[in-house]
mmCIF file of C-alpha atoms and ligand atoms in Angstrom:
data_model
loop_
_atom_site.group_PDB
_atom_site.id
_atom_site.type_symbol
_atom_site.label_atom_id
_atom_site.label_comp_id
_atom_site.label_asym_id
_atom_site.label_seq_id
_atom_site.Cartn_x
_atom_site.Cartn_y
_atom_site.Cartn_z
ATOM 1 C CA UNK A 1 202.956 214.880 218.835
ATOM 2 C CA UNK A 2 206.137 214.220 220.831
ATOM 3 C CA UNK A 3 206.928 210.531 221.210
ATOM 4 C CA UNK A 4 208.854 209.468 224.326
ATOM 5 C CA UNK A 5 210.031 205.867 224.480
ATOM 6 C CA UNK A 6 210.962 204.333 227.807
ATOM 7 C CA UNK A 7 212.500 200.995 228.715
ATOM 8 C CA UNK A 8 209.853 200.155 231.277
ATOM 9 C CA UNK A 9 206.345 201.139 232.402
ATOM 10 C CA UNK A 10 207.968 202.342 235.628
ATOM 11 C CA UNK A 11 210.186 204.823 233.790
ATOM 12 C CA UNK A 12 207.203 205.900 231.670
ATOM 13 C CA UNK A 13 205.065 206.451 234.770
ATOM 14 C CA UNK A 14 207.834 208.343 236.589
ATOM 15 C CA UNK A 15 208.244 210.638 233.599
ATOM 16 C CA UNK A 16 204.504 211.297 233.545
ATOM 17 C CA UNK A 17 204.421 211.941 237.299
ATOM 18 C CA UNK A 18 207.316 214.407 236.980
ATOM 19 C CA UNK A 19 205.583 216.147 234.073
ATOM 20 C CA UNK A 20 202.305 216.460 235.998
ATOM 21 C CA UNK A 21 203.988 217.778 239.164
ATOM 22 C CA UNK A 22 206.033 220.352 237.245
ATOM 23 C CA UNK A 23 203.006 221.460 235.206
ATOM 24 C CA UNK A 24 200.918 221.708 238.379
ATOM 25 C CA UNK A 25 203.609 223.819 240.066
ATOM 26 C CA UNK A 26 203.784 226.107 237.060
ATOM 27 C CA UNK A 27 199.995 226.492 236.756
ATOM 28 C CA UNK A 28 199.489 227.110 240.474
ATOM 29 C CA UNK A 29 202.212 229.755 240.572
ATOM 30 C CA UNK A 30 200.839 231.414 237.432
ATOM 31 C CA UNK A 31 197.064 231.235 237.947
ATOM 32 C CA UNK A 32 196.523 229.727 241.368
ATOM 33 C CA UNK A 33 195.081 226.375 240.359
ATOM 34 C CA UNK A 34 195.735 223.227 238.303
ATOM 35 C CA UNK A 35 193.257 221.020 236.467
ATOM 36 C CA UNK A 36 193.842 217.405 235.475
ATOM 37 C CA UNK A 37 191.542 214.884 233.778
ATOM 38 C CA UNK A 38 191.973 211.269 234.761
ATOM 39 C CA UNK A 39 191.782 208.360 232.336
ATOM 40 C CA UNK A 40 190.335 204.939 232.890
ATOM 41 C CA UNK A 41 191.951 201.676 231.876
ATOM 42 C CA UNK A 42 195.107 200.034 233.233
ATOM 43 C CA UNK A 43 197.733 202.260 231.580
ATOM 44 C CA UNK A 44 197.708 205.032 234.213
ATOM 45 C CA UNK A 45 197.549 202.655 237.226
ATOM 46 C CA UNK A 46 201.258 202.896 238.113
ATOM 47 C CA UNK A 47 201.190 206.668 237.546
ATOM 48 C CA UNK A 48 198.289 207.010 239.992
ATOM 49 C CA UNK A 49 200.156 204.930 242.573
ATOM 50 C CA UNK A 50 203.299 207.059 242.153
ATOM 51 C CA UNK A 51 201.300 210.274 242.613
ATOM 52 C CA UNK A 52 199.852 208.788 245.809
ATOM 53 C CA UNK A 53 203.231 207.706 247.208
ATOM 54 C CA UNK A 54 206.637 208.803 245.871
ATOM 55 C CA UNK A 55 205.257 212.075 244.466
ATOM 56 C CA UNK A 56 202.670 212.787 247.175
ATOM 57 C CA UNK A 57 204.654 215.670 248.668
ATOM 58 C CA UNK A 58 205.297 217.201 245.245
ATOM 59 C CA UNK A 59 201.659 217.882 244.453
ATOM 60 C CA UNK A 60 199.667 220.797 245.889
ATOM 61 C CA UNK A 61 196.344 218.964 246.155
ATOM 62 C CA UNK A 62 194.600 221.947 247.740
ATOM 63 C CA UNK A 63 194.946 223.823 244.454
ATOM 64 C CA UNK A 64 194.420 220.790 242.213
ATOM 65 C CA UNK A 65 191.038 220.028 240.598
ATOM 66 C CA UNK A 66 190.338 216.579 239.200
ATOM 67 C CA UNK A 67 187.981 215.626 236.368
ATOM 68 C CA UNK A 68 187.535 212.565 234.135
ATOM 69 C CA UNK A 69 187.923 212.537 230.338
ATOM 70 C CA UNK A 70 185.482 209.665 230.190
ATOM 71 C CA UNK A 71 183.396 207.459 232.442
ATOM 72 C CA UNK A 72 181.367 204.336 232.273
ATOM 73 C CA UNK A 73 177.720 205.006 233.147
ATOM 74 C CA UNK A 74 177.870 202.837 236.258
ATOM 75 C CA UNK A 75 177.723 203.688 240.000
ATOM 76 C CA UNK A 76 180.995 205.075 241.365
ATOM 77 C CA UNK A 77 181.201 201.950 243.532
ATOM 78 C CA UNK A 78 181.164 199.661 240.479
ATOM 79 C CA UNK A 79 184.412 197.850 239.578
ATOM 80 C CA UNK A 80 184.101 199.254 236.042
ATOM 81 C CA UNK A 81 183.966 202.860 237.223
ATOM 82 C CA UNK A 82 186.868 205.081 236.137
ATOM 83 C CA UNK A 83 186.126 207.233 239.171
ATOM 84 C CA UNK A 84 186.582 204.193 241.427
ATOM 85 C CA UNK A 85 189.913 203.210 239.893
ATOM 86 C CA UNK A 86 191.425 206.701 240.258
ATOM 87 C CA UNK A 87 189.864 207.124 243.707
ATOM 88 C CA UNK A 88 191.092 203.789 245.053
ATOM 89 C CA UNK A 89 194.606 204.092 243.589
ATOM 90 C CA UNK A 90 195.167 207.805 244.183
ATOM 91 C CA UNK A 91 192.510 210.218 245.427
ATOM 92 C CA UNK A 92 191.622 208.257 248.560
ATOM 93 C CA UNK A 93 195.300 208.472 249.549
ATOM 94 C CA UNK A 94 195.985 212.176 249.046
ATOM 95 C CA UNK A 95 194.858 215.316 250.925
ATOM 96 C CA UNK A 96 192.412 216.477 248.265
ATOM 97 C CA UNK A 97 189.082 217.962 249.336
ATOM 98 C CA UNK A 98 185.868 216.420 248.066
ATOM 99 C CA UNK A 99 185.017 219.803 246.528
ATOM 100 C CA UNK A 100 188.073 219.524 244.255
ATOM 101 C CA UNK A 101 186.904 216.245 242.756
ATOM 102 C CA UNK A 102 184.496 216.560 239.814
ATOM 103 C CA UNK A 103 183.339 213.031 239.079
ATOM 104 C CA UNK A 104 180.950 212.436 236.202
ATOM 105 C CA UNK A 105 177.397 212.577 237.608
ATOM 106 C CA UNK A 106 175.840 209.139 237.166
ATOM 107 C CA UNK A 107 172.235 210.277 237.379
ATOM 108 C CA UNK A 108 169.237 210.304 235.047
ATOM 109 C CA UNK A 109 170.095 209.170 231.522
ATOM 110 C CA UNK A 110 173.576 209.112 229.933
ATOM 111 C CA UNK A 111 172.572 212.123 227.804
ATOM 112 C CA UNK A 112 171.421 214.049 230.897
ATOM 113 C CA UNK A 113 174.629 213.094 232.690
ATOM 114 C CA UNK A 114 176.771 214.306 229.780
ATOM 115 C CA UNK A 115 174.866 217.606 229.656
ATOM 116 C CA UNK A 116 175.187 218.040 233.428
ATOM 117 C CA UNK A 117 178.949 217.333 233.355
ATOM 118 C CA UNK A 118 179.493 219.809 230.539
ATOM 119 C CA UNK A 119 177.649 222.466 232.609
ATOM 120 C CA UNK A 120 179.754 221.626 235.690
ATOM 121 C CA UNK A 121 182.942 222.013 233.665
ATOM 122 C CA UNK A 122 181.818 225.339 232.190
ATOM 123 C CA UNK A 123 180.722 226.620 235.627
ATOM 124 C CA UNK A 124 184.070 225.634 237.093
ATOM 125 C CA UNK A 125 186.056 227.458 234.434
ATOM 126 C CA UNK A 126 183.759 230.499 234.630
ATOM 127 C CA UNK A 127 184.199 230.714 238.408
ATOM 128 C CA UNK A 128 187.928 230.036 238.317
ATOM 129 C CA UNK A 129 189.022 232.009 235.319
ATOM 130 C CA UNK A 130 185.972 233.751 233.888
ATOM 131 C CA UNK A 131 186.179 231.582 230.788
ATOM 132 C CA UNK A 132 183.291 232.619 228.589
ATOM 133 C CA UNK A 133 180.541 229.977 228.423
ATOM 134 C CA UNK A 134 180.884 229.891 224.650
ATOM 135 C CA UNK A 135 184.643 229.294 224.794
ATOM 136 C CA UNK A 136 186.087 225.786 225.061
ATOM 137 C CA UNK A 137 187.687 225.361 228.503
ATOM 138 C CA UNK A 138 191.354 224.399 228.450
ATOM 139 C CA UNK A 139 192.327 221.747 230.962
ATOM 140 C CA UNK A 140 195.962 221.934 232.051
ATOM 141 C CA UNK A 141 196.535 218.187 231.632
ATOM 142 C CA UNK A 142 194.335 215.507 230.071
ATOM 143 C CA UNK A 143 195.498 211.919 230.622
ATOM 144 C CA UNK A 144 194.471 209.384 227.994
ATOM 145 C CA UNK A 145 195.046 205.731 227.213
ATOM 146 C CA UNK A 146 194.468 204.153 223.818
ATOM 147 C CA UNK A 147 192.345 201.084 223.307
ATOM 148 C CA UNK A 148 193.267 198.165 221.050
ATOM 149 C CA UNK A 149 190.963 199.667 218.402
ATOM 150 C CA UNK A 150 192.613 203.079 218.613
ATOM 151 C CA UNK A 151 189.918 204.657 220.790
ATOM 152 C CA UNK A 152 190.730 207.414 223.241
ATOM 153 C CA UNK A 153 188.529 208.292 226.220
ATOM 154 C CA UNK A 154 185.277 206.697 225.053
ATOM 155 C CA UNK A 155 185.558 207.919 221.476
ATOM 156 C CA UNK A 156 185.450 204.657 219.547
ATOM 157 C CA UNK A 157 186.186 204.195 215.825
ATOM 158 C CA UNK A 158 183.315 204.998 213.512
ATOM 159 C CA UNK A 159 180.942 206.556 216.059
ATOM 160 C CA UNK A 160 179.162 209.773 214.994
ATOM 161 C CA UNK A 161 180.273 211.582 218.164
ATOM 162 C CA UNK A 162 183.843 211.539 216.771
ATOM 163 C CA UNK A 163 182.736 214.419 214.537
ATOM 164 C CA UNK A 164 180.947 216.359 217.300
ATOM 165 C CA UNK A 165 182.146 219.951 217.090
ATOM 166 C CA UNK A 166 179.694 221.787 219.381
ATOM 167 C CA UNK A 167 179.167 219.700 222.478
ATOM 168 C CA UNK A 168 182.098 219.191 224.845
ATOM 169 C CA UNK A 169 180.767 216.120 226.640
ATOM 170 C CA UNK A 170 178.516 213.469 225.076
ATOM 171 C CA UNK A 171 176.969 210.099 225.809
ATOM 172 C CA UNK A 172 178.034 207.213 223.585
ATOM 173 C CA UNK A 173 177.351 203.502 223.329
ATOM 174 C CA UNK A 174 180.640 201.587 223.377
ATOM 175 C CA UNK A 175 181.050 198.603 221.035
ATOM 176 C CA UNK A 176 179.981 195.162 222.235
ATOM 177 C CA UNK A 177 183.589 194.254 223.147
ATOM 178 C CA UNK A 178 184.060 197.159 225.581
ATOM 179 C CA UNK A 179 183.221 196.890 229.294
ATOM 180 C CA UNK A 180 180.091 198.947 230.126
ATOM 181 C CA UNK A 181 178.377 199.975 226.920
ATOM 182 C CA UNK A 182 176.891 203.275 228.179
ATOM 183 C CA UNK A 183 179.647 205.862 228.392
ATOM 184 C CA UNK A 184 180.139 209.597 228.949
ATOM 185 C CA UNK A 185 183.101 211.128 227.132
ATOM 186 C CA UNK A 186 184.870 214.359 226.287
ATOM 187 C CA UNK A 187 184.647 215.185 222.590
ATOM 188 C CA UNK A 188 187.633 215.938 220.350
ATOM 189 C CA UNK A 189 187.258 219.747 220.648
ATOM 190 C CA UNK A 190 187.489 219.592 224.454
ATOM 191 C CA UNK A 191 190.434 217.169 224.363
ATOM 192 C CA UNK A 192 192.239 219.312 221.797
ATOM 193 C CA UNK A 193 191.713 222.489 223.809
ATOM 194 C CA UNK A 194 193.890 221.065 226.603
ATOM 195 C CA UNK A 195 197.212 222.732 227.326
ATOM 196 C CA UNK A 196 198.873 219.319 227.709
ATOM 197 C CA UNK A 197 197.780 215.827 226.631
ATOM 198 C CA UNK A 198 199.602 212.748 227.937
ATOM 199 C CA UNK A 199 198.697 209.632 225.917
ATOM 200 C CA UNK A 200 199.991 206.603 227.825
ATOM 201 C CA UNK A 201 200.327 203.509 225.608
ATOM 202 C CA UNK A 202 202.576 200.998 227.394
ATOM 203 C CA UNK A 203 202.960 197.386 226.291
ATOM 204 C CA UNK A 204 203.479 195.534 223.039
ATOM 205 C CA UNK A 205 199.850 194.893 222.085
ATOM 206 C CA UNK A 206 199.333 198.234 220.378
ATOM 207 C CA UNK A 207 202.609 198.606 218.483
ATOM 208 C CA UNK A 208 200.888 198.442 215.088
ATOM 209 C CA UNK A 209 198.495 201.217 216.107
ATOM 210 C CA UNK A 210 201.361 203.267 217.521
ATOM 211 C CA UNK A 211 203.125 203.012 214.152
ATOM 212 C CA UNK A 212 200.005 204.322 212.408
ATOM 213 C CA UNK A 213 199.569 207.031 215.038
ATOM 214 C CA UNK A 214 203.155 208.228 214.730
ATOM 215 C CA UNK A 215 203.124 208.189 210.934
ATOM 216 C CA UNK A 216 199.791 210.038 211.067
ATOM 217 C CA UNK A 217 199.665 209.807 207.302
ATOM 218 C CA UNK A 218 196.118 208.526 207.093
ATOM 219 C CA UNK A 219 194.417 211.401 205.341
ATOM 220 C CA UNK A 220 191.535 209.066 204.685
ATOM 221 C CA UNK A 221 189.207 210.286 207.426
ATOM 222 C CA UNK A 222 187.398 206.959 207.588
ATOM 223 C CA UNK A 223 190.608 205.074 208.332
ATOM 224 C CA UNK A 224 191.729 207.659 210.889
ATOM 225 C CA UNK A 225 191.988 206.267 214.380
ATOM 226 C CA UNK A 226 190.283 208.327 217.084
ATOM 227 C CA UNK A 227 193.767 208.648 218.627
ATOM 228 C CA UNK A 228 194.934 210.281 215.385
ATOM 229 C CA UNK A 229 192.427 213.057 215.935
ATOM 230 C CA UNK A 230 194.355 214.369 218.921
ATOM 231 C CA UNK A 231 195.945 217.646 217.898
ATOM 232 C CA UNK A 232 199.539 217.467 216.723
ATOM 233 C CA UNK A 233 201.355 219.752 219.128
ATOM 234 C CA UNK A 234 204.544 220.049 221.152
ATOM 235 C CA UNK A 235 202.501 219.498 224.309
ATOM 236 C CA UNK A 236 200.817 216.320 223.084
ATOM 237 C CA UNK A 237 203.001 213.511 224.434
ATOM 238 C CA UNK A 238 202.756 209.884 223.348
ATOM 239 C CA UNK A 239 204.453 207.768 226.042
ATOM 240 C CA UNK A 240 205.446 204.213 225.070
ATOM 241 C CA UNK A 241 207.701 201.514 226.450
ATOM 242 C CA UNK A 242 208.316 199.503 223.331
ATOM 243 C CA UNK A 243 210.126 200.115 220.087
ATOM 244 C CA UNK A 244 207.436 200.602 217.440
ATOM 245 C CA UNK A 245 210.092 201.215 214.765
ATOM 246 C CA UNK A 246 211.531 197.699 215.023
HETATM 247 C C1 6PG B 301 188.037 203.586 229.434
HETATM 248 C C2 6PG B 301 189.310 204.330 229.186
HETATM 249 C C3 6PG B 301 189.845 203.952 227.848
HETATM 250 C C4 6PG B 301 191.227 203.385 228.080
HETATM 251 C C5 6PG B 301 191.684 202.584 226.904
HETATM 252 C C6 6PG B 301 193.038 201.930 227.194
HETATM 253 O O1 6PG B 301 187.116 204.135 230.031
HETATM 254 O O2 6PG B 301 188.050 202.401 229.076
HETATM 255 O O3 6PG B 301 189.250 205.639 229.398
HETATM 256 O O4 6PG B 301 189.906 204.991 226.920
HETATM 257 O O5 6PG B 301 192.119 204.450 228.332
HETATM 258 O O6 6PG B 301 190.710 201.599 226.649
HETATM 259 O O7 6PG B 301 192.836 200.992 228.219
HETATM 260 P P1 6PG B 301 194.123 200.285 228.878
HETATM 261 O O8 6PG B 301 194.903 201.388 229.535
HETATM 262 O O9 6PG B 301 193.539 199.333 229.882
HETATM 263 O O10 6PG B 301 194.884 199.623 227.763
#
């Protein structure tokens, strides 16, 4: 995991916007399309605004396909919807076609929705790059935040779905303290198949967790934070704006 420390959330968000635009350029020139998974929460808000304004002309939205690494099981018009936050801050302001936006289907039960989303993802990658249905699709960029309990996407500490190795998208019940208990989330195998993971953890509140994450010495599986289950790789970037080593 590569740790990048910035002085401000603005610098952090600019770095992330640059990284996404350059990766998109590279992917589109190499394979003709770019896939990015949006995160919920407040951490990516400035990044979304930058992509909608200062960086708008740097993104080829016609060749960009947008997904979500997790979603609350609420209507897309609900204030708690991760779709709504990314749509309001970014997607409603850029020239992206509806057909390029793959929101989590909020229909039927959470389990049915998770199954449906996994099928949509597999169909997309089969059509775009003939990725075998049995293979794990590799998103070009997955954006993540980290909760105060070390969760990523909607993979919360201690839930059985943390150990899911077959399914790529599952339904979970978030802990009592999280907004919207019914969630749909990518599993660790799908997150770790991504070509690039940007984990945005601005602010001071999570410094203790960042220390644990960076040391990544917790071999005790039970104590392992969900965030520690993200693969250690040169293209996994932890972006912070505070000095965890102080
Ligand atoms: C969600 C998010 C979640 C979020 C973290 C961090 O649906 O709640 O996807 O994983 O990224 O809770 O939230 P903040 O960015 O608001 O700290």
